[in-house]
Short mmCIF file of C-alpha atoms and ligand atoms in Angstrom, two decimals:
data_model
loop_
_atom_site.label_atom_id
_atom_site.label_comp_id
_atom_site.label_asym_id
_atom_site.label_seq_id
_atom_site.Cartn_x
_atom_site.Cartn_y
_atom_site.Cartn_z
CA MET A 1 -50.47 -11.45 -4.01
CA THR A 2 -48.47 -8.26 -4.52
CA ASP A 3 -44.74 -8.41 -3.88
CA THR A 4 -43.12 -6.44 -1.11
CA ASN A 5 -39.47 -5.54 -0.82
CA LEU A 6 -38.11 -6.35 2.64
CA THR A 7 -34.79 -4.49 2.85
CA ALA A 8 -31.95 -4.24 5.40
CA ILE A 9 -31.02 -0.62 6.03
CA VAL A 10 -28.29 0.91 8.18
CA TYR A 11 -29.77 4.18 9.38
CA LYS A 12 -26.77 5.26 11.40
CA LYS A 13 -24.17 3.82 13.76
CA GLY A 14 -25.71 0.92 15.68
CA ASP A 15 -29.07 1.23 13.92
CA LEU A 16 -29.88 -1.57 11.46
CA ARG A 17 -33.53 -2.03 10.46
CA LEU A 18 -35.61 -4.24 8.23
CA GLU A 19 -38.20 -2.27 6.32
CA ASP A 20 -40.27 -2.53 3.20
CA THR A 21 -39.01 -0.27 0.41
CA GLU A 22 -40.36 0.42 -3.06
CA ILE A 23 -39.55 -2.09 -5.78
CA LYS A 24 -37.50 -0.16 -8.34
CA GLU A 25 -37.91 -0.65 -12.07
CA PRO A 26 -34.72 -1.47 -14.01
CA GLY A 27 -33.25 1.51 -15.87
CA PRO A 28 -31.78 1.27 -19.39
CA GLY A 29 -29.13 -1.46 -19.47
CA GLN A 30 -30.20 -2.75 -16.06
CA VAL A 31 -31.92 -5.85 -14.81
CA GLN A 32 -34.26 -6.17 -11.87
CA LEU A 33 -33.18 -9.11 -9.73
CA ARG A 34 -35.08 -11.18 -7.25
CA MET A 35 -32.26 -11.57 -4.71
CA CYS A 36 -31.31 -15.11 -3.62
CA ASN A 37 -28.23 -14.89 -1.39
CA VAL A 38 -26.16 -12.14 0.17
CA GLY A 39 -23.06 -12.86 2.24
CA ILE A 40 -22.15 -10.66 5.20
CA CYS A 41 -18.72 -9.04 4.96
CA GLY A 42 -16.70 -7.42 7.74
CA SER A 43 -17.28 -4.04 6.11
CA ASP A 44 -21.07 -4.45 6.32
CA VAL A 45 -20.76 -5.13 10.04
CA HIS A 46 -18.39 -2.18 10.45
CA PHE A 47 -20.79 0.26 8.76
CA TRP A 48 -23.45 -0.91 11.20
CA THR A 49 -21.31 -0.84 14.36
CA HIS A 50 -19.25 2.29 13.56
CA GLY A 51 -21.33 4.17 10.97
CA ALA A 52 -18.21 4.69 8.86
CA ILE A 53 -15.08 3.18 7.36
CA GLY A 54 -12.39 5.82 6.92
CA ASP A 55 -13.78 8.64 4.79
CA PHE A 56 -16.92 6.69 3.90
CA VAL A 57 -19.52 7.84 6.40
CA VAL A 58 -23.16 6.73 6.59
CA LYS A 59 -24.84 10.16 6.44
CA ALA A 60 -28.22 8.94 5.20
CA PRO A 61 -29.96 5.56 5.55
CA MET A 62 -28.09 3.04 3.39
CA ILE A 63 -29.18 -0.40 2.22
CA ILE A 64 -26.47 -2.82 3.30
CA GLY A 65 -25.00 -5.85 1.49
CA HIS A 66 -22.69 -6.29 -1.49
CA GLU A 67 -21.89 -10.02 -1.81
CA GLY A 68 -24.99 -10.95 -3.76
CA ALA A 69 -26.57 -13.24 -6.30
CA GLY A 70 -30.10 -13.32 -7.66
CA VAL A 71 -32.45 -14.27 -10.45
CA VAL A 72 -33.31 -11.94 -13.33
CA ASN A 73 -36.91 -10.84 -12.88
CA LYS A 74 -37.23 -7.97 -15.40
CA LEU A 75 -35.11 -6.59 -18.21
CA GLY A 76 -34.47 -2.88 -18.68
CA SER A 77 -34.29 -1.49 -22.21
CA GLY A 78 -31.35 -2.59 -24.33
CA VAL A 79 -30.34 -5.62 -22.24
CA THR A 80 -29.24 -8.45 -24.51
CA ASN A 81 -26.78 -10.48 -22.40
CA LEU A 82 -29.35 -11.87 -19.96
CA LYS A 83 -32.88 -13.18 -19.99
CA ILE A 84 -35.61 -13.52 -17.38
CA GLY A 85 -34.93 -16.48 -15.12
CA ASP A 86 -31.14 -16.36 -15.44
CA ARG A 87 -29.34 -16.87 -12.14
CA VAL A 88 -26.53 -14.33 -11.80
CA ALA A 89 -23.70 -13.21 -9.53
CA ILE A 90 -23.61 -9.46 -8.99
CA GLU A 91 -20.29 -7.60 -9.27
CA PRO A 92 -21.15 -4.81 -6.85
CA GLY A 93 -19.05 -1.96 -8.22
CA VAL A 94 -20.30 -0.31 -11.40
CA PRO A 95 -17.72 2.16 -12.73
CA CYS A 96 -18.38 5.14 -15.03
CA LYS A 97 -16.94 3.24 -18.05
CA CYS A 98 -15.64 6.59 -19.46
CA CYS A 99 -12.74 7.85 -17.34
CA LYS A 100 -9.02 7.24 -17.89
CA PHE A 101 -8.96 4.30 -15.46
CA CYS A 102 -12.03 2.68 -16.94
CA LYS A 103 -10.56 3.04 -20.43
CA GLN A 104 -7.31 1.47 -19.25
CA GLY A 105 -9.31 -1.48 -17.95
CA ARG A 106 -8.48 -0.63 -14.34
CA TYR A 107 -12.06 0.20 -13.53
CA ASN A 108 -11.63 -0.62 -9.82
CA LEU A 109 -9.75 2.70 -9.61
CA CYS A 110 -12.60 4.67 -11.21
CA PRO A 111 -13.31 7.69 -8.99
CA HIS A 112 -16.96 7.64 -10.05
CA VAL A 113 -17.66 3.98 -9.21
CA ILE A 114 -21.01 3.21 -7.65
CA PHE A 115 -20.36 0.43 -5.16
CA CYS A 116 -23.06 -1.43 -3.26
CA ALA A 117 -23.17 -0.52 0.43
CA THR A 118 -20.33 1.97 0.35
CA PRO A 119 -21.97 5.25 1.36
CA PRO A 120 -23.78 6.97 -0.23
CA ASP A 121 -24.52 4.00 -2.52
CA HIS A 122 -27.16 1.45 -1.62
CA GLY A 123 -26.45 -2.28 -1.36
CA ASN A 124 -28.53 -5.31 -2.22
CA LEU A 125 -29.64 -7.05 0.97
CA SER A 126 -33.29 -6.93 -0.06
CA ARG A 127 -35.86 -8.98 -1.97
CA PHE A 128 -35.54 -6.96 -5.17
CA TYR A 129 -32.60 -5.01 -6.51
CA CYS A 130 -31.65 -3.41 -9.86
CA HIS A 131 -28.12 -3.60 -11.28
CA ASP A 132 -26.30 -2.97 -14.58
CA ALA A 133 -26.70 -6.12 -16.65
CA ASP A 134 -23.07 -6.05 -17.80
CA PHE A 135 -21.97 -6.38 -14.16
CA CYS A 136 -24.10 -9.48 -13.68
CA TYR A 137 -22.60 -12.88 -14.51
CA LYS A 138 -24.83 -15.78 -15.50
CA LEU A 139 -24.21 -18.83 -13.33
CA PRO A 140 -24.09 -22.28 -14.92
CA ASP A 141 -26.81 -24.62 -13.63
CA HIS A 142 -24.41 -26.51 -11.37
CA VAL A 143 -23.16 -23.37 -9.59
CA SER A 144 -25.38 -22.32 -6.68
CA THR A 145 -26.39 -18.75 -5.89
CA GLU A 146 -24.49 -19.08 -2.58
CA GLU A 147 -21.39 -19.74 -4.66
CA GLY A 148 -22.42 -16.80 -6.83
CA ALA A 149 -22.44 -14.56 -3.74
CA LEU A 150 -19.01 -15.93 -2.77
CA LEU A 151 -17.58 -14.76 -6.10
CA GLU A 152 -17.22 -11.38 -4.39
CA PRO A 153 -14.60 -12.32 -1.77
CA LEU A 154 -13.12 -14.85 -4.18
CA SER A 155 -12.56 -12.06 -6.69
CA VAL A 156 -10.57 -10.13 -4.07
CA SER A 157 -8.20 -13.09 -3.87
CA VAL A 158 -7.99 -13.51 -7.64
CA HIS A 159 -6.89 -9.88 -7.87
CA ALA A 160 -4.46 -10.19 -4.93
CA CYS A 161 -2.85 -13.40 -6.21
CA THR A 162 -2.52 -11.87 -9.68
CA ARG A 163 -0.93 -8.68 -8.35
CA ALA A 164 1.36 -10.87 -6.22
CA GLY A 165 2.41 -13.01 -9.19
CA VAL A 166 1.46 -16.34 -7.59
CA THR A 167 2.34 -19.10 -10.01
CA LEU A 168 3.32 -22.78 -10.23
CA GLY A 169 5.60 -23.65 -7.37
CA SER A 170 5.25 -20.37 -5.45
CA ARG A 171 5.80 -20.51 -1.74
CA VAL A 172 3.18 -18.20 -0.31
CA LEU A 173 2.62 -16.76 3.13
CA VAL A 174 -0.93 -15.62 3.86
CA CYS A 175 -1.23 -13.45 6.99
CA GLY A 176 -4.64 -13.67 8.65
CA ALA A 177 -7.10 -16.55 8.27
CA GLY A 178 -10.37 -14.62 8.08
CA PRO A 179 -12.60 -15.08 5.03
CA ILE A 180 -10.25 -12.99 2.88
CA GLY A 181 -7.13 -14.87 3.99
CA LEU A 182 -8.94 -18.16 3.37
CA VAL A 183 -9.97 -17.29 -0.19
CA ASN A 184 -6.38 -16.24 -0.85
CA LEU A 185 -5.27 -19.63 0.42
CA LEU A 186 -7.70 -21.37 -1.95
CA THR A 187 -6.74 -19.21 -4.91
CA ALA A 188 -2.99 -19.50 -4.34
CA LYS A 189 -3.34 -23.30 -4.21
CA ALA A 190 -5.47 -23.27 -7.36
CA LYS A 191 -2.80 -21.19 -9.12
CA GLY A 192 -0.26 -23.88 -8.35
CA ALA A 193 1.43 -22.59 -5.21
CA ALA A 194 3.61 -25.39 -3.85
CA ASP A 195 3.37 -24.34 -0.23
CA VAL A 196 0.89 -22.07 1.46
CA ILE A 197 1.53 -21.14 5.06
CA ILE A 198 -1.06 -19.11 6.94
CA THR A 199 -0.92 -17.16 10.20
CA ASP A 200 -3.50 -16.00 12.69
CA ILE A 201 -3.79 -15.07 16.36
CA ASP A 202 -6.83 -17.36 16.63
CA ALA A 203 -6.15 -21.10 16.72
CA SER A 204 -9.67 -22.05 15.58
CA ARG A 205 -9.25 -19.98 12.40
CA LEU A 206 -6.02 -21.87 11.70
CA GLU A 207 -7.78 -25.21 12.24
CA PHE A 208 -10.31 -24.12 9.65
CA ALA A 209 -7.53 -23.09 7.26
CA LYS A 210 -5.96 -26.53 7.65
CA SER A 211 -9.26 -28.15 6.76
CA LEU A 212 -9.32 -26.05 3.57
CA GLY A 213 -5.88 -27.22 2.53
CA ALA A 214 -3.30 -24.95 4.17
CA ASP A 215 0.07 -26.73 4.07
CA HIS A 216 1.26 -25.10 7.29
CA THR A 217 -0.13 -22.81 9.96
CA VAL A 218 1.54 -20.46 12.43
CA LEU A 219 -0.20 -19.28 15.56
CA VAL A 220 0.94 -15.71 16.21
CA THR A 221 1.70 -15.43 19.91
CA SER A 222 4.23 -12.61 20.00
CA ARG A 223 3.91 -8.96 19.07
CA ASP A 224 7.50 -9.08 17.83
CA PRO A 225 7.10 -9.33 14.04
CA LEU A 226 10.50 -10.98 13.67
CA ASP A 227 9.47 -13.86 15.92
CA THR A 228 6.63 -14.75 13.58
CA ALA A 229 8.77 -14.23 10.48
CA ASN A 230 11.40 -16.57 11.94
CA LYS A 231 8.76 -19.23 12.60
CA VAL A 232 7.59 -18.97 8.99
CA GLU A 233 11.15 -19.26 7.71
CA ALA A 234 11.86 -22.25 9.94
CA ILE A 235 8.83 -24.11 8.57
CA LEU A 236 9.42 -23.24 4.90
CA GLY A 237 13.18 -23.70 5.15
CA ASP A 238 13.45 -20.27 3.55
CA LYS A 239 11.56 -17.01 3.34
CA ALA A 240 8.32 -16.91 1.33
CA ASP A 241 8.44 -15.87 -2.32
CA ILE A 242 5.19 -13.99 -1.87
CA THR A 243 3.26 -12.71 1.12
CA ILE A 244 -0.39 -11.75 1.00
CA GLU A 245 -1.28 -9.75 4.08
CA CYS A 246 -4.96 -10.17 4.97
CA SER A 247 -5.23 -8.96 8.57
CA GLY A 248 -4.41 -5.27 8.38
CA ALA A 249 -2.76 -5.59 11.81
CA PRO A 250 0.43 -3.47 11.95
CA PRO A 251 2.63 -6.21 13.52
CA SER A 252 1.45 -8.60 10.81
CA ILE A 253 2.33 -6.15 8.03
CA ARG A 254 5.82 -5.89 9.53
CA THR A 255 6.03 -9.70 9.64
CA ALA A 256 4.95 -9.78 5.99
CA ILE A 257 8.02 -7.76 4.99
CA PHE A 258 10.50 -9.66 7.18
CA ALA A 259 9.17 -13.05 6.05
CA THR A 260 9.40 -12.31 2.30
CA ALA A 261 12.48 -13.35 0.33
CA PRO A 262 14.72 -10.83 -1.44
CA GLY A 263 13.15 -9.96 -4.78
CA GLY A 264 9.76 -11.14 -3.53
CA CYS A 265 6.46 -9.36 -3.27
CA VAL A 266 4.17 -8.36 -0.42
CA VAL A 267 0.57 -7.60 -1.31
CA LEU A 268 -1.39 -5.58 1.21
CA VAL A 269 -5.00 -6.68 1.23
CA GLY A 270 -5.84 -6.03 4.88
CA LEU A 271 -6.80 -2.49 5.72
CA GLY A 272 -6.14 -1.47 9.31
CA PRO A 273 -4.89 1.83 10.69
CA ALA A 274 -4.22 4.50 8.05
CA ASP A 275 -0.63 5.05 9.15
CA VAL A 276 1.62 2.11 9.98
CA GLU A 277 5.34 2.06 10.82
CA LEU A 278 7.15 -0.40 8.53
CA PRO A 279 10.68 -1.80 8.17
CA ILE A 280 10.88 0.01 4.87
CA VAL A 281 14.67 0.05 4.48
CA ASN A 282 14.69 -3.69 5.00
CA ALA A 283 12.19 -4.00 2.14
CA ALA A 284 14.02 -1.48 -0.05
CA VAL A 285 17.51 -2.97 0.12
CA ARG A 286 16.17 -6.48 -0.47
CA GLU A 287 14.00 -5.33 -3.39
CA VAL A 288 10.85 -6.62 -1.74
CA ASP A 289 8.01 -5.03 -3.70
CA ILE A 290 5.05 -3.78 -1.68
CA ARG A 291 1.81 -3.58 -3.62
CA GLY A 292 -1.71 -2.66 -2.67
CA ILE A 293 -4.96 -3.95 -4.03
CA PHE A 294 -8.36 -2.30 -4.22
CA ARG A 295 -11.20 -4.78 -4.52
CA TYR A 296 -10.89 -6.48 -7.95
CA VAL A 297 -10.92 -5.75 -11.63
CA ASN A 298 -11.92 -8.15 -14.41
CA CYS A 299 -11.85 -10.95 -11.81
CA TYR A 300 -15.46 -12.17 -11.71
CA PRO A 301 -15.17 -14.27 -14.89
CA THR A 302 -12.00 -15.92 -13.56
CA ALA A 303 -13.49 -16.53 -10.12
CA LEU A 304 -16.61 -18.03 -11.70
CA ALA A 305 -14.55 -20.27 -13.98
CA MET A 306 -12.55 -21.47 -10.97
CA ILE A 307 -15.74 -22.49 -9.17
CA ALA A 308 -17.54 -23.89 -12.21
CA SER A 309 -14.54 -26.05 -13.15
CA GLY A 310 -14.15 -27.36 -9.62
CA LYS A 311 -10.65 -25.89 -9.26
CA VAL A 312 -11.80 -24.14 -6.11
CA ASN A 313 -14.43 -25.20 -3.61
CA VAL A 314 -15.78 -22.24 -1.65
CA LYS A 315 -18.79 -24.09 -0.21
CA PRO A 316 -17.13 -24.95 3.14
CA LEU A 317 -16.67 -21.23 3.83
CA VAL A 318 -20.39 -20.87 4.58
CA THR A 319 -20.74 -21.73 8.27
CA HIS A 320 -24.09 -20.08 9.06
CA ARG A 321 -27.30 -19.46 7.16
CA PHE A 322 -30.15 -17.06 7.92
CA LYS A 323 -33.31 -15.84 6.22
CA LEU A 324 -33.62 -12.16 5.28
CA GLU A 325 -36.13 -11.77 8.13
CA GLN A 326 -33.35 -12.83 10.55
CA THR A 327 -30.85 -10.23 9.34
CA LEU A 328 -30.39 -8.57 12.73
CA GLU A 329 -29.63 -11.94 14.33
CA ALA A 330 -27.16 -12.70 11.53
CA PHE A 331 -25.37 -9.37 12.02
CA GLU A 332 -25.18 -9.93 15.79
CA LEU A 333 -23.46 -13.25 15.15
CA ALA A 334 -21.10 -11.66 12.62
CA LYS A 335 -20.25 -8.92 15.14
CA GLN A 336 -19.16 -11.57 17.63
CA GLY A 337 -16.72 -12.86 15.04
CA LYS A 338 -18.44 -16.26 15.05
CA GLY A 339 -18.20 -18.51 12.02
CA VAL A 340 -16.53 -17.71 8.74
CA LYS A 341 -19.06 -16.68 6.10
CA ILE A 342 -22.58 -15.91 7.22
CA MET A 343 -25.01 -16.20 4.32
CA ILE A 344 -28.46 -14.63 4.14
CA ASN A 345 -31.18 -16.12 1.98
CA CYS A 346 -33.48 -13.44 0.55
CA GLU A 347 -36.04 -15.71 -1.07
CA LYS A 348 -39.59 -15.77 0.26
P1 NAD B 401 -11.36 -10.70 9.44
O1 NAD B 401 -11.31 -9.65 10.49
O2 NAD B 401 -12.43 -11.74 9.51
O3 NAD B 401 -9.98 -11.48 9.36
C1 NAD B 401 -8.78 -10.96 9.81
C2 NAD B 401 -8.02 -12.09 10.47
O4 NAD B 401 -6.73 -11.60 10.84
C3 NAD B 401 -8.70 -12.60 11.75
O5 NAD B 401 -8.86 -14.00 11.70
C4 NAD B 401 -7.74 -12.16 12.85
O6 NAD B 401 -7.72 -13.07 13.95
C5 NAD B 401 -6.41 -12.15 12.10
N1 NAD B 401 -5.36 -11.35 12.75
C6 NAD B 401 -5.48 -10.26 13.56
N2 NAD B 401 -4.26 -9.86 13.96
C7 NAD B 401 -3.36 -10.68 13.40
C8 NAD B 401 -1.94 -10.77 13.44
N3 NAD B 401 -1.21 -9.91 14.16
N4 NAD B 401 -1.33 -11.75 12.72
C9 NAD B 401 -2.07 -12.63 11.99
N5 NAD B 401 -3.41 -12.60 11.93
C10 NAD B 401 -4.05 -11.63 12.62
O7 NAD B 401 -11.45 -9.90 8.06
P2 NAD B 401 -11.63 -10.42 6.54
O8 NAD B 401 -13.04 -10.27 6.15
O9 NAD B 401 -10.94 -11.70 6.34
O10 NAD B 401 -10.83 -9.25 5.80
C11 NAD B 401 -9.45 -9.12 6.02
C12 NAD B 401 -8.97 -7.72 5.70
O11 NAD B 401 -9.07 -7.49 4.30
C13 NAD B 401 -9.74 -6.59 6.36
O12 NAD B 401 -8.80 -5.64 6.85
C14 NAD B 401 -10.55 -6.01 5.23
O13 NAD B 401 -10.82 -4.64 5.42
C15 NAD B 401 -9.61 -6.20 4.08
N6 NAD B 401 -10.20 -6.19 2.74
C16 NAD B 401 -9.56 -5.45 1.81
C17 NAD B 401 -10.01 -5.42 0.52
C18 NAD B 401 -9.27 -4.61 -0.49
O14 NAD B 401 -9.83 -4.33 -1.54
N7 NAD B 401 -8.05 -4.21 -0.23
C19 NAD B 401 -11.14 -6.15 0.16
C20 NAD B 401 -11.78 -6.93 1.13
C21 NAD B 401 -11.29 -6.95 2.42
ZN1 ZN B 402 -14.44 5.46 -14.61
#
């Protein structure tokens, strides 16, 4: 029986289709993967529902999906780090490896990066997919390909917690209990945070965060950012050393600043409106550092080690599972904001 390559493609805003595409051969330094699992991320849903995120506009049909893991099916020329049959997690952004940022090791800032399912680059929600072998990470036998796919969001939190300086005893506020807030909760705890407090406007998301080990939760009920900051301070007995903002909501970003102790650090992970009014003098005179993060850099090996060693358990994040053939159904569910991580299985 000849193989076919069922593939999920966003044609334009509101137009997601499943179609057979050609099976590509791996180029030099690449591997061809038989895809196993791809998680759905908010950005995938957004490209489908809005046809764009900021300046990234779907102008031509784009294969969706970037949280993937698969099995090596073919080796391109020169590949020595992997062999056929290896199960791997796919780091979706392949940088140029030549520019100033790449040479500094900050390859997430590479202006030439090719990133799965960020237009115009294709993603990997398909049966077969080719990727640079050095951006594929072999999974130990006891780590599943679902966990491999979850290395993607987990890597975002490894980068955020590193940029934030989370360490033994840190008291950390995480704003927003979506998948990204939840992985930040798990990573902060794994890094030794003494107290992690998490906020959301949705009580069910906070319940879920509690089940994952949040020490405290705060239901945001007021649009006054000081109200929420005061609640956080009342629970912690002090302001947080570190705040990791994972909602992108302007009131929450303001809360993040007010709730952070003098000399502390706010890391902005959530991306909402491009321009946001902030209590910037408050941050300045209290020496609260405000840092951004862009995806992750050199984080996959750490994220994998965290899972393989049992320091972090990401398995409970997967609340729904679908087959590749059910992709449209899975995206509909994701659009409704149901569940936490929706996982698609691409195996026949
Ligand atoms: P999500 O939409 O599932 O989660 C956001 C959560 O924030 C939701 O649970 C929502 O109820 C909550 N929220 C909304 N308003 C709030 C408020 N005022 N206070 C507290 N919580 C509030 O999204 P996600 O997949 O978890 O991603 C979170 C954010 O991280 C998104 O903005 C996404 O674009 C961004 N992101 C950034 C990077 C990066 O590299 N910087 C990488 C991945 C994701
Ligand atoms: Zn580069």
